[in-house]
Coordinates of N, CA and C in Angstrom, one line a residue:
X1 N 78.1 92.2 146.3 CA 79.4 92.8 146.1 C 80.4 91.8 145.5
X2 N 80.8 90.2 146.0 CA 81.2 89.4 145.6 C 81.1 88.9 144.1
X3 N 79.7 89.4 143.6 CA 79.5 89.0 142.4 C 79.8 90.6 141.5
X4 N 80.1 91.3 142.1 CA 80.4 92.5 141.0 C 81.8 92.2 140.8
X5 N 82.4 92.1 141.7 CA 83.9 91.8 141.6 C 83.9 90.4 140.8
X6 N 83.4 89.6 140.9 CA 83.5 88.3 140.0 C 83.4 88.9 138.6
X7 N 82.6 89.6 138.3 CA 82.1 89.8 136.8 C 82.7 90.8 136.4
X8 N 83.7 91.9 137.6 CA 84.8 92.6 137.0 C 86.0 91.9 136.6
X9 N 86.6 91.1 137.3 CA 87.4 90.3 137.1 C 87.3 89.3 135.6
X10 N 85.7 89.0 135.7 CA 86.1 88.1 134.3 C 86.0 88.7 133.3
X11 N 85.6 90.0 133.1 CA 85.6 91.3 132.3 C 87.3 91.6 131.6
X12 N 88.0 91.6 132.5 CA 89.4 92.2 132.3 C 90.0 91.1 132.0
X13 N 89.8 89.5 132.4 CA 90.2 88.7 131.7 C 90.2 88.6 130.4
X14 N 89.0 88.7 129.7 CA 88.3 88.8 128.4 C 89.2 89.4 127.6
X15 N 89.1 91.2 128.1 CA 89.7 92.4 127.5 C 90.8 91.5 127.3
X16 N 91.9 91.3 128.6 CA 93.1 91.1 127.9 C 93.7 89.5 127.6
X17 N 92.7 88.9 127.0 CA 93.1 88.0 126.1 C 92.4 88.6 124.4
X18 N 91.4 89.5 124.2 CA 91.0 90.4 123.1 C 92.7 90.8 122.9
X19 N 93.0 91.2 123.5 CA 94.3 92.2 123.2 C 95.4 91.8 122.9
X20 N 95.6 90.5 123.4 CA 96.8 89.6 122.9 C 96.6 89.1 121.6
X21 N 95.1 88.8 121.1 CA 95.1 88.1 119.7 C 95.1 89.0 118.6
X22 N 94.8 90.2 118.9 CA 94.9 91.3 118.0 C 95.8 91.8 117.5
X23 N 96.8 91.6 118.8 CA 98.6 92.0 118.5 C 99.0 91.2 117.7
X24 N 98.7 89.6 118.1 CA 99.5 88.7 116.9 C 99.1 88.7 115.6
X25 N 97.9 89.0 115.2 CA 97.7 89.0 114.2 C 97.4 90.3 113.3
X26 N 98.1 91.7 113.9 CA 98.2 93.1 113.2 C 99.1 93.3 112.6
X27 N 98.9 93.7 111.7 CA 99.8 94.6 110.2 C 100.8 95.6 111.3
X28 N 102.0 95.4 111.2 CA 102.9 96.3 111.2 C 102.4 97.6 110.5
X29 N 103.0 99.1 111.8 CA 102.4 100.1 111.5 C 103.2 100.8 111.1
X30 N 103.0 101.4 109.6 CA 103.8 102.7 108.9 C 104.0 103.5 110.3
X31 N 105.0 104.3 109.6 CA 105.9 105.3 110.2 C 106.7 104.6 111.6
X32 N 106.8 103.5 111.5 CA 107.4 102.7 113.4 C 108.5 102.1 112.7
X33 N 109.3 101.9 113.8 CA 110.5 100.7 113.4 C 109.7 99.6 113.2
X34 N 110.7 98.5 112.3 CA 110.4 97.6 112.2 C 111.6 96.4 112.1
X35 N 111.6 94.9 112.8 CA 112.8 94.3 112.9 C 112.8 93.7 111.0
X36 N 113.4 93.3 110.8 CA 113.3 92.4 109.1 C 114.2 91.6 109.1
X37 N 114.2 90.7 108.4 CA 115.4 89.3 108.3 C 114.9 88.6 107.1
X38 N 116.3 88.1 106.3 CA 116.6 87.3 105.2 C 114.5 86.4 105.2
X39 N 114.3 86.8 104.0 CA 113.0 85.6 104.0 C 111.7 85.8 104.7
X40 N 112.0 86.5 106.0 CA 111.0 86.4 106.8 C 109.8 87.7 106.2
X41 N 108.7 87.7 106.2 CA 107.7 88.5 105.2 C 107.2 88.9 106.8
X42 N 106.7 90.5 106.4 CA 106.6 91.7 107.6 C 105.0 91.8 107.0
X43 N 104.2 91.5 107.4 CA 102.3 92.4 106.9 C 102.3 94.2 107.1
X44 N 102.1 94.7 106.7 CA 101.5 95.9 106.4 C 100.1 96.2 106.0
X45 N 99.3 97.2 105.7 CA 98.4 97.3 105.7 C 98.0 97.2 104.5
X46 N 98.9 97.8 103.7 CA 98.4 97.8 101.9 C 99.1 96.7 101.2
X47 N 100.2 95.5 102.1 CA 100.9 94.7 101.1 C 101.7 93.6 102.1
X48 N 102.7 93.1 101.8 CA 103.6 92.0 102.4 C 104.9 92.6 102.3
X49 N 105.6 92.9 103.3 CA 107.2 93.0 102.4 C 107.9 91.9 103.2
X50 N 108.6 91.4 101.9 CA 109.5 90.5 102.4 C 111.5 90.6 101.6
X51 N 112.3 90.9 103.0 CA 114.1 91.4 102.8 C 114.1 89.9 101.9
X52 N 114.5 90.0 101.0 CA 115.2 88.8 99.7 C 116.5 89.2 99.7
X53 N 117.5 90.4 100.1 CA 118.8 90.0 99.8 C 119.7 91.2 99.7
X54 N 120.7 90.8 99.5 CA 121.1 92.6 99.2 C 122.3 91.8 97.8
X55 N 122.5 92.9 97.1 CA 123.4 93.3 95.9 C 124.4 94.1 95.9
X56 N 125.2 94.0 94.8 CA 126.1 95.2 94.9 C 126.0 95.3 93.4
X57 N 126.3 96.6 92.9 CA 126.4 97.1 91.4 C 127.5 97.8 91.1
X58 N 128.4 97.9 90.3 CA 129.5 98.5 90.0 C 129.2 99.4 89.1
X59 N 129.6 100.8 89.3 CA 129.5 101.8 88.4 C 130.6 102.5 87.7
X60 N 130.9 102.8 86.3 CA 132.0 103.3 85.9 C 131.5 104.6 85.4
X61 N 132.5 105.4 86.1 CA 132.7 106.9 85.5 C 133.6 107.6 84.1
X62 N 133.0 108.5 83.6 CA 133.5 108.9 82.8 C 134.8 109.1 82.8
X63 N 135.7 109.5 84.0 CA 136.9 109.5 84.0 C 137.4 108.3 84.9
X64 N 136.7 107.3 84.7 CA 137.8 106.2 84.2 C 137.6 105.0 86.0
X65 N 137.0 105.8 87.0 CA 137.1 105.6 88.6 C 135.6 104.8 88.4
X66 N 135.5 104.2 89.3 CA 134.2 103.3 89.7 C 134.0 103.5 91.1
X67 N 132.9 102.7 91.6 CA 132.7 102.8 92.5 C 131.4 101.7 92.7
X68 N 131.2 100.9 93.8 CA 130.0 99.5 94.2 C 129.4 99.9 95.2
X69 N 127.9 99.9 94.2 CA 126.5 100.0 95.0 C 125.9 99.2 96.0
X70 N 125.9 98.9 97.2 CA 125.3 98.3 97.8 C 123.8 98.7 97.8
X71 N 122.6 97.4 97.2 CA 121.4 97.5 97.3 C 120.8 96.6 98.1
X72 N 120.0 97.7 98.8 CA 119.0 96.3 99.8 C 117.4 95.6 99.4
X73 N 117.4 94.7 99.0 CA 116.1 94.3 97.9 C 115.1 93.3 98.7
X74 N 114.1 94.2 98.4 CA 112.4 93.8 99.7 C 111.7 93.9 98.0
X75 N 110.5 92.2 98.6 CA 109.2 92.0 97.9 C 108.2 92.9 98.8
X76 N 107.3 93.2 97.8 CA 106.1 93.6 98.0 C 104.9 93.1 97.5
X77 N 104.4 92.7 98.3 CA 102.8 91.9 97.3 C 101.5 92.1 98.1
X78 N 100.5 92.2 97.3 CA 99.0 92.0 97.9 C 98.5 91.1 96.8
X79 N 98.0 90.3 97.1 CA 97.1 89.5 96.4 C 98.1 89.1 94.9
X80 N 97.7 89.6 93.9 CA 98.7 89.0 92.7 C 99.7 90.2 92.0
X81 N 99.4 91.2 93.0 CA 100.5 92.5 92.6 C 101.7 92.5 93.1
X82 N 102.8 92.0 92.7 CA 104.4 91.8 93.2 C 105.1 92.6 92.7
X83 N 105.8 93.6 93.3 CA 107.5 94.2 92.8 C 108.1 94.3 93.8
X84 N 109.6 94.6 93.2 CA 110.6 94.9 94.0 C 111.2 95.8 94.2
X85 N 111.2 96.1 95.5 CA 112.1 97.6 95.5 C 113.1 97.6 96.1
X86 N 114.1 98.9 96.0 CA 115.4 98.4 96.9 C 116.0 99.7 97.0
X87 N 117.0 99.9 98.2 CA 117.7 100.9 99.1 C 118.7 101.0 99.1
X88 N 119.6 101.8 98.9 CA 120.9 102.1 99.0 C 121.7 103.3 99.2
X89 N 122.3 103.3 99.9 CA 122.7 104.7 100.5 C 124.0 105.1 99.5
X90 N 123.7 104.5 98.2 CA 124.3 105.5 97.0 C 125.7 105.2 97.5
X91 N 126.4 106.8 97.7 CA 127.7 107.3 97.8 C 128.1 107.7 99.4
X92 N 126.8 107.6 100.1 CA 127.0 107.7 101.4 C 125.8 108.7 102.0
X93 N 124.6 109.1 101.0 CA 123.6 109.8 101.4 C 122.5 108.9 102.1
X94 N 122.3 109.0 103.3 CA 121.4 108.0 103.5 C 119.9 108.7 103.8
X95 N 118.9 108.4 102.9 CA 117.9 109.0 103.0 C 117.0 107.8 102.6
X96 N 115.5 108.2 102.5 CA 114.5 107.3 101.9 C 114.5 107.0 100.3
X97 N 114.3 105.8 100.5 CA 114.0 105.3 98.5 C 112.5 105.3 98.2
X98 N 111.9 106.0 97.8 CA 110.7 106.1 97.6 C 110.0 105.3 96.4
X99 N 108.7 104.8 96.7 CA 108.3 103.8 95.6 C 106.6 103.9 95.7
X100 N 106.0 103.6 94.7 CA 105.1 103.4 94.6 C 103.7 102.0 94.8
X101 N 102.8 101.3 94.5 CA 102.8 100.1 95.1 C 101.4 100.5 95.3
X102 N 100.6 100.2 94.1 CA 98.9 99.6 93.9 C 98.1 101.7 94.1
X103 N 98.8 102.3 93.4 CA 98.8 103.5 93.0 C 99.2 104.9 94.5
X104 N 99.4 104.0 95.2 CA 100.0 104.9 96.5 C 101.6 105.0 96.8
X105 N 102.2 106.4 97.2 CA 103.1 106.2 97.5 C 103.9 106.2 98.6
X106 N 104.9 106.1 99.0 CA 105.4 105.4 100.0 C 107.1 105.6 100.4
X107 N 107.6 105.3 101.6 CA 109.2 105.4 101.4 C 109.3 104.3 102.2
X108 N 110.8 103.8 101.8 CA 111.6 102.8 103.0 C 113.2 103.5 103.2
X109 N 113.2 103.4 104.6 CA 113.9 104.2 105.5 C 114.7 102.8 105.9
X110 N 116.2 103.0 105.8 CA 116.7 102.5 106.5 C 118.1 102.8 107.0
X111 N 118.8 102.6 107.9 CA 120.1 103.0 108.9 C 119.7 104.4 109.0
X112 N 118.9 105.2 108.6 CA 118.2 107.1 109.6 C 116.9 106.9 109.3
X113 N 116.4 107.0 110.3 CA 114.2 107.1 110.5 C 114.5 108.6 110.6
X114 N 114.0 109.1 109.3 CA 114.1 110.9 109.7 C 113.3 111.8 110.4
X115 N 111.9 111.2 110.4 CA 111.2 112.1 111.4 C 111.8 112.3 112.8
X116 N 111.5 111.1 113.4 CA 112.1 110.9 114.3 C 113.5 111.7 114.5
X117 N 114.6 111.6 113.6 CA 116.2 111.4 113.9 C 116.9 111.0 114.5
X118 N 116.8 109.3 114.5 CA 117.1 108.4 114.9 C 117.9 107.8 114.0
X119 N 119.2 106.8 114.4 CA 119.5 105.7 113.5 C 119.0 105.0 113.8
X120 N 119.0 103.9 112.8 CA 118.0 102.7 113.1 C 119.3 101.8 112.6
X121 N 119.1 100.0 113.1 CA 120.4 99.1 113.3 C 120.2 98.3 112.1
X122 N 121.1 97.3 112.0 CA 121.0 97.2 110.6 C 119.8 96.1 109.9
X123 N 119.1 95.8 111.0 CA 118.0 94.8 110.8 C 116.9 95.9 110.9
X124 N 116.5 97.1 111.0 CA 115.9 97.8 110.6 C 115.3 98.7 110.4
X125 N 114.0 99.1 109.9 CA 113.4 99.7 108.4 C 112.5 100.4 108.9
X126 N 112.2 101.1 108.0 CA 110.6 102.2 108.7 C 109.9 102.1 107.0
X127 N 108.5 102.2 107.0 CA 107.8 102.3 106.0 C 106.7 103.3 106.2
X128 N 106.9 104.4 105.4 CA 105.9 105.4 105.7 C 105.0 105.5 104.4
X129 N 103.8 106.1 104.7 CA 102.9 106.1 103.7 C 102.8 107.9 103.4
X130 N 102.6 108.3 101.9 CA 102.6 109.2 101.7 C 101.4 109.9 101.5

């Protein structure tokens, strides 16, 4: 009896140190929140994204009124395939910026995760696969 309990015990030790090294080293999963920060590169499954910065763009209208784009600009890479994509909630529509990325497509969700219907804070993002 002592020895089954011994060799249960060192069983579930095992399991949950398996479980801890798995977590640290897994790809962030489509369709989940995710936290993001200046620099810091996030794994996914098809690529790397990494927040580089945000912009603003100034746009002039035909009658004469403008108006500044705030863009939010993430790297994407696998191996030697890099672009960049980027989010902006335009004029005040806040929905997904869809992109494509080694022939698959994809969206980045940020301040509303719409399946869900949730806001999400300003550190972060959802990446869904299409």
């Amino acid at each position: 009896m002592n020895k089954l309990i011994f060799l249960f015990a060192i069983s579930n030790c095992i399991m949950l140190l398996a479980n801890g090294c798995n977590d640290s080293n897994s790809a962030s999963q489509y369709s989940s929140v995710v936290r993001y920060d200046l620099n810091k590169t996030i794994a996914f499954p098809d690529f790397d994204l990494t927040y580089i910065g945000e912009r603003k763009e100034t746009s002039k209208f035909p009658n004469g009124n403008s108006f500044t784009f705030t863009f939010y600009d993430f790297k994407i890479k696998k191996g030697d395939v890099e672009k960049t994509i980027s989010w902006s909630s335009g004029t005040g529509d806040i929905a997904p910026a869809n992109f494509e990325f080694n022939g698959q497509k994809y969206t980045l969700e940020l301040r509303y995760f719409e399946k869900e219907k949730e806001k999400l804070d300003n550190d972060e993002l959802v990446i869904s696969k299409l």
